[in-house]
Tab-separated table of C-alpha atoms in Angstrom:
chain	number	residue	atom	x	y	z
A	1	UNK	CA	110.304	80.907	40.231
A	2	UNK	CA	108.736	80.195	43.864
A	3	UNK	CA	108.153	76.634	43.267
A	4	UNK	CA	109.694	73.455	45.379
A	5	UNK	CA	112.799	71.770	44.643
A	6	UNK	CA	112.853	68.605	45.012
A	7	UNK	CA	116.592	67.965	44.092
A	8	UNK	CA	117.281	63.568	42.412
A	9	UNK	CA	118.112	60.540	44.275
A	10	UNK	CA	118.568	56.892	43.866
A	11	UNK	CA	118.001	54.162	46.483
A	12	UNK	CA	115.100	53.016	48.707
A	13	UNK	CA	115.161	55.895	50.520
A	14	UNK	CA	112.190	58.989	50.805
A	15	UNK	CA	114.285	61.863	51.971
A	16	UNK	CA	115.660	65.659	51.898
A	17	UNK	CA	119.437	66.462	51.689
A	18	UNK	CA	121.634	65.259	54.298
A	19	UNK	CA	123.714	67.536	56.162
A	20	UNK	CA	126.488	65.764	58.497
A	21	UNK	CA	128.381	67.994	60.449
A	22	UNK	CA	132.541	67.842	61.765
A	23	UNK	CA	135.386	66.309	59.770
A	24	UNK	CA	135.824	63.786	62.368
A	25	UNK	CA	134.421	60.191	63.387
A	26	UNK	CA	134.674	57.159	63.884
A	27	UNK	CA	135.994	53.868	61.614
A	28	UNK	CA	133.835	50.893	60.504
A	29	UNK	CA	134.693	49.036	64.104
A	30	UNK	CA	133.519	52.040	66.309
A	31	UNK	CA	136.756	53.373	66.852
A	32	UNK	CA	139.476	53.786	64.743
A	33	UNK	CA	140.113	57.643	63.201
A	34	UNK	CA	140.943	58.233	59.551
A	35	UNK	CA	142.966	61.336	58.266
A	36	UNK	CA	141.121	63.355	55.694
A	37	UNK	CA	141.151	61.514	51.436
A	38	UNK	CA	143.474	63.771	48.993
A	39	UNK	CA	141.780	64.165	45.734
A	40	UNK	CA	144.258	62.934	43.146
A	41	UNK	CA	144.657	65.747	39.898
A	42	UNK	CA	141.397	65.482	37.818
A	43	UNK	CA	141.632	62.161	35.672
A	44	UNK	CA	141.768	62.386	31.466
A	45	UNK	CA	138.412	62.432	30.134
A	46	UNK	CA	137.330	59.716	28.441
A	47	UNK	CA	134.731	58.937	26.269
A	48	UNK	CA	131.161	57.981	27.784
A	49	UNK	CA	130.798	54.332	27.158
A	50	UNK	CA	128.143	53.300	24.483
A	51	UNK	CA	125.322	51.103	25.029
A	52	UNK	CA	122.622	49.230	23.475
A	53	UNK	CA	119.747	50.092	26.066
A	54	UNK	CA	119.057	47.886	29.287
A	55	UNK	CA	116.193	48.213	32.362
A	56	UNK	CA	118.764	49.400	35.001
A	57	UNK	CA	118.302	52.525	37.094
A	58	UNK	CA	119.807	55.809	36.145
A	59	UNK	CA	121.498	54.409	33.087
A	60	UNK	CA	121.821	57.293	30.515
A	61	UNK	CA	123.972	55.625	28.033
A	62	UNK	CA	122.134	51.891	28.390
A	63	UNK	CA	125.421	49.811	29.254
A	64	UNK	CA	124.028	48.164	31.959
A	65	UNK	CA	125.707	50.379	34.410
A	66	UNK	CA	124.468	52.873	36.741
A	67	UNK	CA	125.356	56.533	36.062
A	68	UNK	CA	125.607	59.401	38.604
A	69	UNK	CA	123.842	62.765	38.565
A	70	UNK	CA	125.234	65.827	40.347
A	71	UNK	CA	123.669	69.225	40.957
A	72	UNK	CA	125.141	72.502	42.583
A	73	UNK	CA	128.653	71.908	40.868
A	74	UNK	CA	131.373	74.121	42.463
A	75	UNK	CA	132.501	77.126	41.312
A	76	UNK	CA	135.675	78.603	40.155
A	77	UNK	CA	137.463	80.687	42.681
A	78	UNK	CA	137.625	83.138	40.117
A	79	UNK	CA	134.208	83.442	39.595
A	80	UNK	CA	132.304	82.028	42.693
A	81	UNK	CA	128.935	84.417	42.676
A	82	UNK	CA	128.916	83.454	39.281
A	83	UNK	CA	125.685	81.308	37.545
A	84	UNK	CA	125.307	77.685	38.272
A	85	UNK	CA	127.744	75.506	35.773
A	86	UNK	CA	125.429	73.513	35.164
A	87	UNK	CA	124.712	69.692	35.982
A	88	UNK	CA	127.572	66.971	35.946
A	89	UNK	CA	127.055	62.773	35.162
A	90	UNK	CA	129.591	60.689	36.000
A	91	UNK	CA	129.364	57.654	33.796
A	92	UNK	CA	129.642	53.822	35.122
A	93	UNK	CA	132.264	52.013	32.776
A	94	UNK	CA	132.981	48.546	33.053
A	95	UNK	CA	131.998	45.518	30.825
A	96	UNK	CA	128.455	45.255	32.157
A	97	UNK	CA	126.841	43.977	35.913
A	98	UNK	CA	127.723	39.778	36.497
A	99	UNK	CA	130.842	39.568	34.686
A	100	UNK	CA	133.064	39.282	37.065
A	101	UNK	CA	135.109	42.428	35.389
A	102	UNK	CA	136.046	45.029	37.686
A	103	UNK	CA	133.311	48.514	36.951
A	104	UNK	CA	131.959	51.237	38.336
A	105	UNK	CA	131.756	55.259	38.381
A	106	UNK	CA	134.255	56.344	36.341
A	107	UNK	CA	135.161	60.259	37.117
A	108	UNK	CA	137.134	60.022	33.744
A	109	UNK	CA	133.777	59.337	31.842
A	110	UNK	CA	132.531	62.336	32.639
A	111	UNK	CA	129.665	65.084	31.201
A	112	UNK	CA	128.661	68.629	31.428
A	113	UNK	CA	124.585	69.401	30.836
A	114	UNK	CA	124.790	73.248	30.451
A	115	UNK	CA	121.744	74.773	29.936
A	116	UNK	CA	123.058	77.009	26.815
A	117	UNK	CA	123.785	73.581	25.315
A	118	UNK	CA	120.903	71.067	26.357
A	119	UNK	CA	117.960	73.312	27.903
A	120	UNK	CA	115.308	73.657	25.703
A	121	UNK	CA	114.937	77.752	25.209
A	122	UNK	CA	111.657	79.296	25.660
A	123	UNK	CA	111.398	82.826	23.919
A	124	UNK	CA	114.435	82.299	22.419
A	125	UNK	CA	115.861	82.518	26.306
A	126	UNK	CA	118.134	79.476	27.833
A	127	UNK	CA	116.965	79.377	31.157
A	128	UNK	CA	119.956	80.290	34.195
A	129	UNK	CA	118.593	77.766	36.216
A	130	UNK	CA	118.911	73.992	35.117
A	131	UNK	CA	118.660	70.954	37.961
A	132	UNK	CA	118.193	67.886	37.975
A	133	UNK	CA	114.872	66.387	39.586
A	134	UNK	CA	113.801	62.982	38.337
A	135	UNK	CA	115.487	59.966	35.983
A	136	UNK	CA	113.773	57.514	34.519
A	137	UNK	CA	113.213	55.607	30.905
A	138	UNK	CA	110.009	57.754	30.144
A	139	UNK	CA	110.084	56.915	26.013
A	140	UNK	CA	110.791	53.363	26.744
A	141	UNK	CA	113.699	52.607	24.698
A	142	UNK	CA	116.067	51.016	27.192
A	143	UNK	CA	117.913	54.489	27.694
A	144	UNK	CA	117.296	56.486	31.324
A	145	UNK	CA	115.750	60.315	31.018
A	146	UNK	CA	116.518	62.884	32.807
A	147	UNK	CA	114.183	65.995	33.954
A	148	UNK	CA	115.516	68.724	34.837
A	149	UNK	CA	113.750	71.971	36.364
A	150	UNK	CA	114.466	75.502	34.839
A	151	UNK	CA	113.125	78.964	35.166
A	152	UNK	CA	111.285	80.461	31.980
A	153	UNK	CA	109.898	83.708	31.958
A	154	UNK	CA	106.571	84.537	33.857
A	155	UNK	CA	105.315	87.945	35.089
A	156	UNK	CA	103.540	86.758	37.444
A	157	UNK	CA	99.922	86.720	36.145
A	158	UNK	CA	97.681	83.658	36.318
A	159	UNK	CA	98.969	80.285	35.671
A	160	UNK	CA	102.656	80.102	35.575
A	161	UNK	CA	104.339	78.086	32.252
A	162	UNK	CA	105.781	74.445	32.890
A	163	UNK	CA	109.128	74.829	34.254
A	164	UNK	CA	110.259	71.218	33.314
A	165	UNK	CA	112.383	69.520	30.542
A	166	UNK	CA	113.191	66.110	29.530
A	167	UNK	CA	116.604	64.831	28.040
A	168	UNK	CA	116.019	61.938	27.091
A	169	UNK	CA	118.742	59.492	27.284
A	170	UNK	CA	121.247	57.615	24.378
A	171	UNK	CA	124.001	55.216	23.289
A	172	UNK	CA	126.190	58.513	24.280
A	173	UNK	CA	124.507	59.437	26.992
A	174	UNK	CA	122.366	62.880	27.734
A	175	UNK	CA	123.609	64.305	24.046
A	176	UNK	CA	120.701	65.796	22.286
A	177	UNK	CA	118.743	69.391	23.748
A	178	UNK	CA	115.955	69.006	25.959
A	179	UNK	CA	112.754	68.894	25.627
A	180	UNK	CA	109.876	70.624	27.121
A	181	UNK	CA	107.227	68.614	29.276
A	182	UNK	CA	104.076	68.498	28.501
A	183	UNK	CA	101.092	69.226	31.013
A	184	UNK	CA	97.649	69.043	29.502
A	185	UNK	CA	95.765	72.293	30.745
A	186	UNK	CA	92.538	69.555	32.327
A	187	UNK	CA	95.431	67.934	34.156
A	188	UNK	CA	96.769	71.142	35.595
A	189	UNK	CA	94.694	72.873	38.870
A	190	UNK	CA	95.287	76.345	40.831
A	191	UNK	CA	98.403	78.933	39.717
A	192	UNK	CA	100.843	76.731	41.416
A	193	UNK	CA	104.158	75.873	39.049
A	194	UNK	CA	103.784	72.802	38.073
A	195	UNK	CA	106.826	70.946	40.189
A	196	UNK	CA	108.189	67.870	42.287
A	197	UNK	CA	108.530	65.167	39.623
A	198	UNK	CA	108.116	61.999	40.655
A	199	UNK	CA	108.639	58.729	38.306
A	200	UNK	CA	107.050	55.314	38.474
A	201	UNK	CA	104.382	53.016	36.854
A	202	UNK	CA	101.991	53.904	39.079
A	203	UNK	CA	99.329	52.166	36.993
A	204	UNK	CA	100.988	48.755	36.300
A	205	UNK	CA	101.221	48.662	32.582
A	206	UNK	CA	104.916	48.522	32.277
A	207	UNK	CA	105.398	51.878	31.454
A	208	UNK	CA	107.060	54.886	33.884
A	209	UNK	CA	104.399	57.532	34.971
A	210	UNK	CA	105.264	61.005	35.953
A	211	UNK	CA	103.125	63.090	39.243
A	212	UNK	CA	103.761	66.403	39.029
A	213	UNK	CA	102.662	68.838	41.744
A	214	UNK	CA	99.608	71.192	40.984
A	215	UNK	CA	98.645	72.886	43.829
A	216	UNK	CA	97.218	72.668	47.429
A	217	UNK	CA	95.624	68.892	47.664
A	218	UNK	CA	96.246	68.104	43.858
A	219	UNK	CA	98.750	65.853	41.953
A	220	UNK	CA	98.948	66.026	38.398
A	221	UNK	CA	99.304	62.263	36.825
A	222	UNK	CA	100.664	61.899	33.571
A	223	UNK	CA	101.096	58.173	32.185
A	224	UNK	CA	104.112	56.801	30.237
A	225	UNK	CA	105.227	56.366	27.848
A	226	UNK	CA	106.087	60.035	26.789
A	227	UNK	CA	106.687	61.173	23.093
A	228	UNK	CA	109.983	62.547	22.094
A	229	UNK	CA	108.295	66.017	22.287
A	230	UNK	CA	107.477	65.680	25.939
A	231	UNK	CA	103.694	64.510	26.147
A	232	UNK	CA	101.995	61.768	28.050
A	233	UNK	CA	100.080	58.820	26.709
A	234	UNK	CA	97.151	60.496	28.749
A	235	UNK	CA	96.709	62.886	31.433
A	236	UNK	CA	93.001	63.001	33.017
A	237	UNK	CA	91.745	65.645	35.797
A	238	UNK	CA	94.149	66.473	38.848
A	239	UNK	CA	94.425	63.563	41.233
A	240	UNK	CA	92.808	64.596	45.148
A	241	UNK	CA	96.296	64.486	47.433
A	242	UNK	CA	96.651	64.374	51.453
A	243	UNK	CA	99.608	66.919	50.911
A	244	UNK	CA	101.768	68.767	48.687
A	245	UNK	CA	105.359	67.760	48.393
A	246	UNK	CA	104.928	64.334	46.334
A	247	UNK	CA	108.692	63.096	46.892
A	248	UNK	CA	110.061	59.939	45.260
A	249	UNK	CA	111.341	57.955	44.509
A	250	UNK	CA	108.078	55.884	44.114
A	251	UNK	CA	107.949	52.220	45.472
A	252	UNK	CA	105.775	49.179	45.405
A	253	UNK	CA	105.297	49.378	48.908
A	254	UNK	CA	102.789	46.864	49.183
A	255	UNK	CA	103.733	44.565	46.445
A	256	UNK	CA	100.724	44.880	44.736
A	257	UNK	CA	102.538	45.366	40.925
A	258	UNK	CA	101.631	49.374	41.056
A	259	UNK	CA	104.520	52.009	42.315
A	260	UNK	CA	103.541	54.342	45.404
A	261	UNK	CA	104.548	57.352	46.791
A	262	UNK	CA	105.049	59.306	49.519
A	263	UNK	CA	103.413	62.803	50.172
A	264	UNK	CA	104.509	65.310	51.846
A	265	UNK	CA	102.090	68.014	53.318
A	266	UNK	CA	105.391	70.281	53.906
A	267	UNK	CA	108.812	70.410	53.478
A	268	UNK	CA	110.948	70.148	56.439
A	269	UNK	CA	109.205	68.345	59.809
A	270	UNK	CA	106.261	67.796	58.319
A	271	UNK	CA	103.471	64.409	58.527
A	272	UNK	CA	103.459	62.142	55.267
A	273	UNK	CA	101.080	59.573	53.520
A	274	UNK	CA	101.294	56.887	51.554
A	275	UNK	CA	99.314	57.329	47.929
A	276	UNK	CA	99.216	54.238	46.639
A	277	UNK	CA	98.975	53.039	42.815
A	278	UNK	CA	96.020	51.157	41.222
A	279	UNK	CA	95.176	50.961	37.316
A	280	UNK	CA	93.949	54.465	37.798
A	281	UNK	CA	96.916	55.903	38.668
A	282	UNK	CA	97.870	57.015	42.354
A	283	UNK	CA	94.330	57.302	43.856
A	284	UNK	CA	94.178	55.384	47.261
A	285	UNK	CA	95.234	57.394	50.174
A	286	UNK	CA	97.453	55.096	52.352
A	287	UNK	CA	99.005	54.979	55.661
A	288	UNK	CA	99.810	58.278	57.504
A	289	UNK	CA	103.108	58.766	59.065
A	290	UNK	CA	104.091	60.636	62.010
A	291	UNK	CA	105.830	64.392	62.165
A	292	UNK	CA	109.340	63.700	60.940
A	293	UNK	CA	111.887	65.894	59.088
A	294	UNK	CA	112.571	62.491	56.516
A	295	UNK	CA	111.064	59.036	55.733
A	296	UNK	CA	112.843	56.050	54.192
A	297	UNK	CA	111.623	53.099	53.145
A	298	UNK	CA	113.187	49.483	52.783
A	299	UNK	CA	112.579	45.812	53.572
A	300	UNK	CA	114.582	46.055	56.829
A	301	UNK	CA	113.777	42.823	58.029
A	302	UNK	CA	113.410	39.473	55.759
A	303	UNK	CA	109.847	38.298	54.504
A	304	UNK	CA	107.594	41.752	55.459
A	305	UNK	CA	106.179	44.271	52.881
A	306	UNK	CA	108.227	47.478	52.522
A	307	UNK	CA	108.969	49.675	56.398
A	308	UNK	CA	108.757	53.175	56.966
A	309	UNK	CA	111.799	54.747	59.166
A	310	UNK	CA	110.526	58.179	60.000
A	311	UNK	CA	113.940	61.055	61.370
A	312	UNK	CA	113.335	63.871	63.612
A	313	UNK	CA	115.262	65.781	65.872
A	314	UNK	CA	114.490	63.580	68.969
A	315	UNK	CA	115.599	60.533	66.855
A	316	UNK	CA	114.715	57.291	64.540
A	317	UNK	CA	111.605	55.612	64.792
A	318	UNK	CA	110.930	52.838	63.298
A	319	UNK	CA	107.274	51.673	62.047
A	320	UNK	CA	106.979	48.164	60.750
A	321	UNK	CA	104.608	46.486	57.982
A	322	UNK	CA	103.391	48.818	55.438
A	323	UNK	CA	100.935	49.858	54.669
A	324	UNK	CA	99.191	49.281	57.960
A	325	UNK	CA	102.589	51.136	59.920
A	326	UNK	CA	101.548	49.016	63.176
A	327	UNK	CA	104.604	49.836	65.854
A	328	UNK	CA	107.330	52.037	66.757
A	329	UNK	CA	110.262	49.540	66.798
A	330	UNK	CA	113.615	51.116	67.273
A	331	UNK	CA	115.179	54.485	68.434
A	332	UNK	CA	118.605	56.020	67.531
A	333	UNK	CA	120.487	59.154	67.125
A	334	UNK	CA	119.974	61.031	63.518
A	335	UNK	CA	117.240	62.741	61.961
A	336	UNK	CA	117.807	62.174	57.999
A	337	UNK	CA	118.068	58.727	56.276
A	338	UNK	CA	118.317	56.537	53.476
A	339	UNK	CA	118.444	53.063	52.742
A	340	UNK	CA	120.362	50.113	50.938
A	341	UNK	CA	121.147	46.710	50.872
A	342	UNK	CA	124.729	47.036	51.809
A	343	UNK	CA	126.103	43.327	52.340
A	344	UNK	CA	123.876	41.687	49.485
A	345	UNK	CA	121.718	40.185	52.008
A	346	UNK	CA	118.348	40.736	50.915
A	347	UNK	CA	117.468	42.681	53.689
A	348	UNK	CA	118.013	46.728	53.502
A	349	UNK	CA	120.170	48.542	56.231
A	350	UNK	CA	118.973	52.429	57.956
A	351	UNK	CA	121.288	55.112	56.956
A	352	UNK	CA	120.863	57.191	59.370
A	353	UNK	CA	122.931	61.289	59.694
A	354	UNK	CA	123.025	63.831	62.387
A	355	UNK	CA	126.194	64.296	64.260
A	356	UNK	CA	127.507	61.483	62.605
A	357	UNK	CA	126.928	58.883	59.726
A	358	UNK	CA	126.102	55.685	61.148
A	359	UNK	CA	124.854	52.523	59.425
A	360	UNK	CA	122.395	50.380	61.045
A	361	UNK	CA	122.240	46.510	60.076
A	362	UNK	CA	119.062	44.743	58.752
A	363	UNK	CA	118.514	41.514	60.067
A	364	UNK	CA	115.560	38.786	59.427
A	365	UNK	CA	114.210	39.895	62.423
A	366	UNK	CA	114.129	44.017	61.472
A	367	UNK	CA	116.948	46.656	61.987
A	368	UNK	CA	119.569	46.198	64.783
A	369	UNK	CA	122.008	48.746	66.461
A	370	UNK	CA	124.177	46.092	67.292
A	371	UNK	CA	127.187	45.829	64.935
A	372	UNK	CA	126.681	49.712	63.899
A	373	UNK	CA	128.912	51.506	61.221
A	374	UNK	CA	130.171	54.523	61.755
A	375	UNK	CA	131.540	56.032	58.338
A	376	UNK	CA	134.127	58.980	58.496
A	377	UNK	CA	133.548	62.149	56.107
A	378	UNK	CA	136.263	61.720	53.149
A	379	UNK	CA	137.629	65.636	54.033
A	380	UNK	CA	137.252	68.501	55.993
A	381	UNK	CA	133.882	70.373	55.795
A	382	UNK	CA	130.405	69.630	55.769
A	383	UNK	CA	129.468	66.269	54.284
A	384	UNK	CA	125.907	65.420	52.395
A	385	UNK	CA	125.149	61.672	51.622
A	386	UNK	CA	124.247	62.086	47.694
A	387	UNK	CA	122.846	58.378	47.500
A	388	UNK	CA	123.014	54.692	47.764
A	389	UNK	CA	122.765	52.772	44.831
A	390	UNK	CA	124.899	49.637	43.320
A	391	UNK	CA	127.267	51.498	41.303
A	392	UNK	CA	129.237	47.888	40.315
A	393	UNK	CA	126.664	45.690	39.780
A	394	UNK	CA	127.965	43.607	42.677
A	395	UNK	CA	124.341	42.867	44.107
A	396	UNK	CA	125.431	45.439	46.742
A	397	UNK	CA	124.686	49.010	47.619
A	398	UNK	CA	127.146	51.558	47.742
A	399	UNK	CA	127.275	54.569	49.847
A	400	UNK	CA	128.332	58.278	47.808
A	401	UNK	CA	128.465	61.043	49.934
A	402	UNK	CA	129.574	64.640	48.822
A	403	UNK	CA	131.936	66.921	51.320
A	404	UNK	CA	132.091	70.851	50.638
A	405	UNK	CA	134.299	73.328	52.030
A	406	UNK	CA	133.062	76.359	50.768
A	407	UNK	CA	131.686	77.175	47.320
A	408	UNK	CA	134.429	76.458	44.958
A	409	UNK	CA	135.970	73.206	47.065
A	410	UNK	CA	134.373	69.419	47.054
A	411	UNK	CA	135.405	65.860	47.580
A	412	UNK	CA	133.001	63.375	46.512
A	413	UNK	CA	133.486	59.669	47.539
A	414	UNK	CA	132.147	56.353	47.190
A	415	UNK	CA	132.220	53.819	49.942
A	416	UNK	CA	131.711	50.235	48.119
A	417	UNK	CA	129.295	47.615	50.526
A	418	UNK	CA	130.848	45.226	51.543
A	419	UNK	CA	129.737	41.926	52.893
A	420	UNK	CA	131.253	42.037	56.159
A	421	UNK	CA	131.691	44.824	57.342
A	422	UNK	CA	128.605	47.044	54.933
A	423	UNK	CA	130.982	49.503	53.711
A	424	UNK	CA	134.636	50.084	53.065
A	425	UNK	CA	136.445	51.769	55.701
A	426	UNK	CA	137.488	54.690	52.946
A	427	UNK	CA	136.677	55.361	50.080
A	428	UNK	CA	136.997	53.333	46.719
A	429	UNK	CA	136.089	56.349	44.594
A	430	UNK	CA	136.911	60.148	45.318
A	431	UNK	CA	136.715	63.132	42.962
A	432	UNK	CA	135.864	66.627	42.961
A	433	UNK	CA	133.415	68.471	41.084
A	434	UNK	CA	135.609	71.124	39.824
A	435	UNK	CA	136.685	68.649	37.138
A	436	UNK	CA	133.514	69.743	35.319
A	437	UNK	CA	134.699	73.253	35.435
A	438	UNK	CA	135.588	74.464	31.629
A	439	UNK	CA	134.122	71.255	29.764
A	440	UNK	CA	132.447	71.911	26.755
A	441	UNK	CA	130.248	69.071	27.041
């Protein structure tokens, strides 16, 4: 459909898909070498836990516990040019964060979003193209949304239909068929499709916002909450933007009580700005950052507003203090990043991938390559770090990464952080997402 994809991810970090080449590498003490993870037979499924709603992140069902969203599921080797299967959650079971109880992703509790079955259809067509792009409670009952980008029919003449759906989240999960989203035509500009969702409260009342792209130096802002058909409380004229790649997710960068945002004026190396929020939505235009091919964001040393770490091929630089950006800081190998709180500390570490995965520590005086992790690939192939999150509600980040070799084999794996040494040496979690293949739901 020629727009952007911005793909979903969870974490502190602003960034594009991580490639990680070799099957090699070093342990967590800079040294030791690990053989490849097997990938036990699929587990039984089991049901998806039911909850009663709760305000955590990326928590379809509303136990408490942190779900995990996969696109670009592999394919059966019998049918490996076939159509994308579809995307897969893998449910966080458990009795619920601060209880002590051992939880976390389950690959049991696991769930097929086909677009025959959930995509909304538009001319009585289900779209072939169904990925995830953004989660958050947009209806504001305790349950996480998904919204998902699809491709409905256009031929090409004038302004081009909305391409995104909501599911909105449940006591069962992502159950029910999506919906269509809802763009008011005065908050639309230019023949653009109308893509890049990114959520937050972006105008402090409580409530998550969606910005939408619109076209060349215009964001469309649409305020939460959001009906059950898809609409926005409001939607006013097309916001002014420094670029055109908004990319979430959105922080509170300067701890002012209003989410911001980074913008992108391209993807790949490309410069960025900060938008930040106000009670009129994202307005402000913000710091500028440098040429970089990713940006992540994270308190990376104790008692500062929010950092910026910017990747590009010559390396990591680090600019300190947001939104002001006021000094280059640090400089290491890798040009794509995210970022975590990996030992509970308060104080978020660098992911930072090129060659190799490496893990630099945060410390109250900013990020140090002293004590660096190295973290293996869990197989053979080409590894992509999916995102860190706190999967078991240990106060902790965890690392999930996602290894492919080829188009019908995967191993995906969760390193647990770990107060010591930031991360397991191997993985506490591995799976593969041909367990999703031949689900009915």
């Amino acid at each position: 459909m020629g727009g952007r994809k911005a793909g979903i991810r969870a974490g502190a970090a602003i960034s594009c898909v991580l490639l990680l080449g070799g099957c090699g590498g070093a342990g967590n003490n800079g040294s030791a070498r690990h053989e490849p993870v097997t990938v036990a037979k699929a587990p039984a499924q089991l049901p998806v836990p039911r909850g009663k709603g709760s305000k955590s992140a990326d928590d379809f069902n509303g136990d408490g516990l942190r779900d995990l969203v996969l696109n670009d599921l592999v394919k059966s080797p019998d049918d490996a040019h076939g159509d994308d299967a579809g995307i897969g959650i893998v449910y966080g079971t458990g009795t619920g964060a601060g209880t002590g109880t051992t939880h976390g992703l389950a690959p049991g509790a696991r769930q097929l979003l086909n677009p025959a079955r959930q995509a909304a259809r538009t001319k009585g067509r289900s779209p072939a193209v169904f990925d995830a792009e953004a989660s958050c409670d947009l209806d504001r009952d305790g349950f996480t949304d998904l919204v998902v980008s699809t491709d409905p029919p256009y031929d090409g003449q004038g302004r081009p239909p909305v391409p995104l759906q909501i599911l909105f989240g449940s006591p069962a999960g992502l159950t029910g068929r999506a919906v269509e989203l809802v763009i008011p035509v005065a908050a639309r500009a230019g023949n653009d499709w109308p893509d890049q969702p990114v959520c937050g409260d972006f105008d402090g009342d409580g409530a998550e916002d969606l910005v939408v792209h619109a076209s060349d130096g215009r964001l469309s802002y649409l305020r939460g909450p959001f009906t059950r058909k898809g609409a926005p409380r409001a939607a006013g004229k097309p916001l002014p933007s420094p670029g055109t790649v908004p990319t979430g997710p959105a922080l509170d960068v300067n701890r002012d009580g209003y989410d911001d945002l980074l913008v992108r004026t391209a993807e790949g190396p490309a410069t960025s700005t900060l938008v930040l929020g106000g009670p009129a939505g994202p307005t402000r235009t913000g710091t500028a950052l440098p040429n970089g091919i990713d940006v992540a964001l994270g308190p990376f040393g104790r008692g500062r507003a929010l950092d910026a770490a910017v990747g590009s091929m010559d390396g990591t630089s680090l600019r300190y203090d947001l939104p002001t950006a006021v000094r280059d800081s640090i400089s290491t190998p890798g040009s794509v990043l995210d970022a975590g709180d990996f030992d509970g500390d308060g104080v978020s570490e660098l992911v930072s991938s090129g060659a190799e995965l490496r893990i630099l520590r945060g410390r109250t005086t900013g990020l140090s390559a002293t004590g660096m992790v190295t973290v293996p690939p869990p197989a053979r192939g080409t590894t992509r770090v999916l995102t860190v999150a706190d999967f078991t509600g240990d106060g902790r980040a965890d690392l999930v990464v996602r290894t492919y070799d080829g188009e019908t084999k995967d191993t995906v794996a969760v390193y647990a952080g770990s107060k010591e040494a930031l991360v397991t040496a191997k993985p506490t979690v591995t799976f593969s997402t041909s367990e999703f293949l031949g689900m009915d739901s």
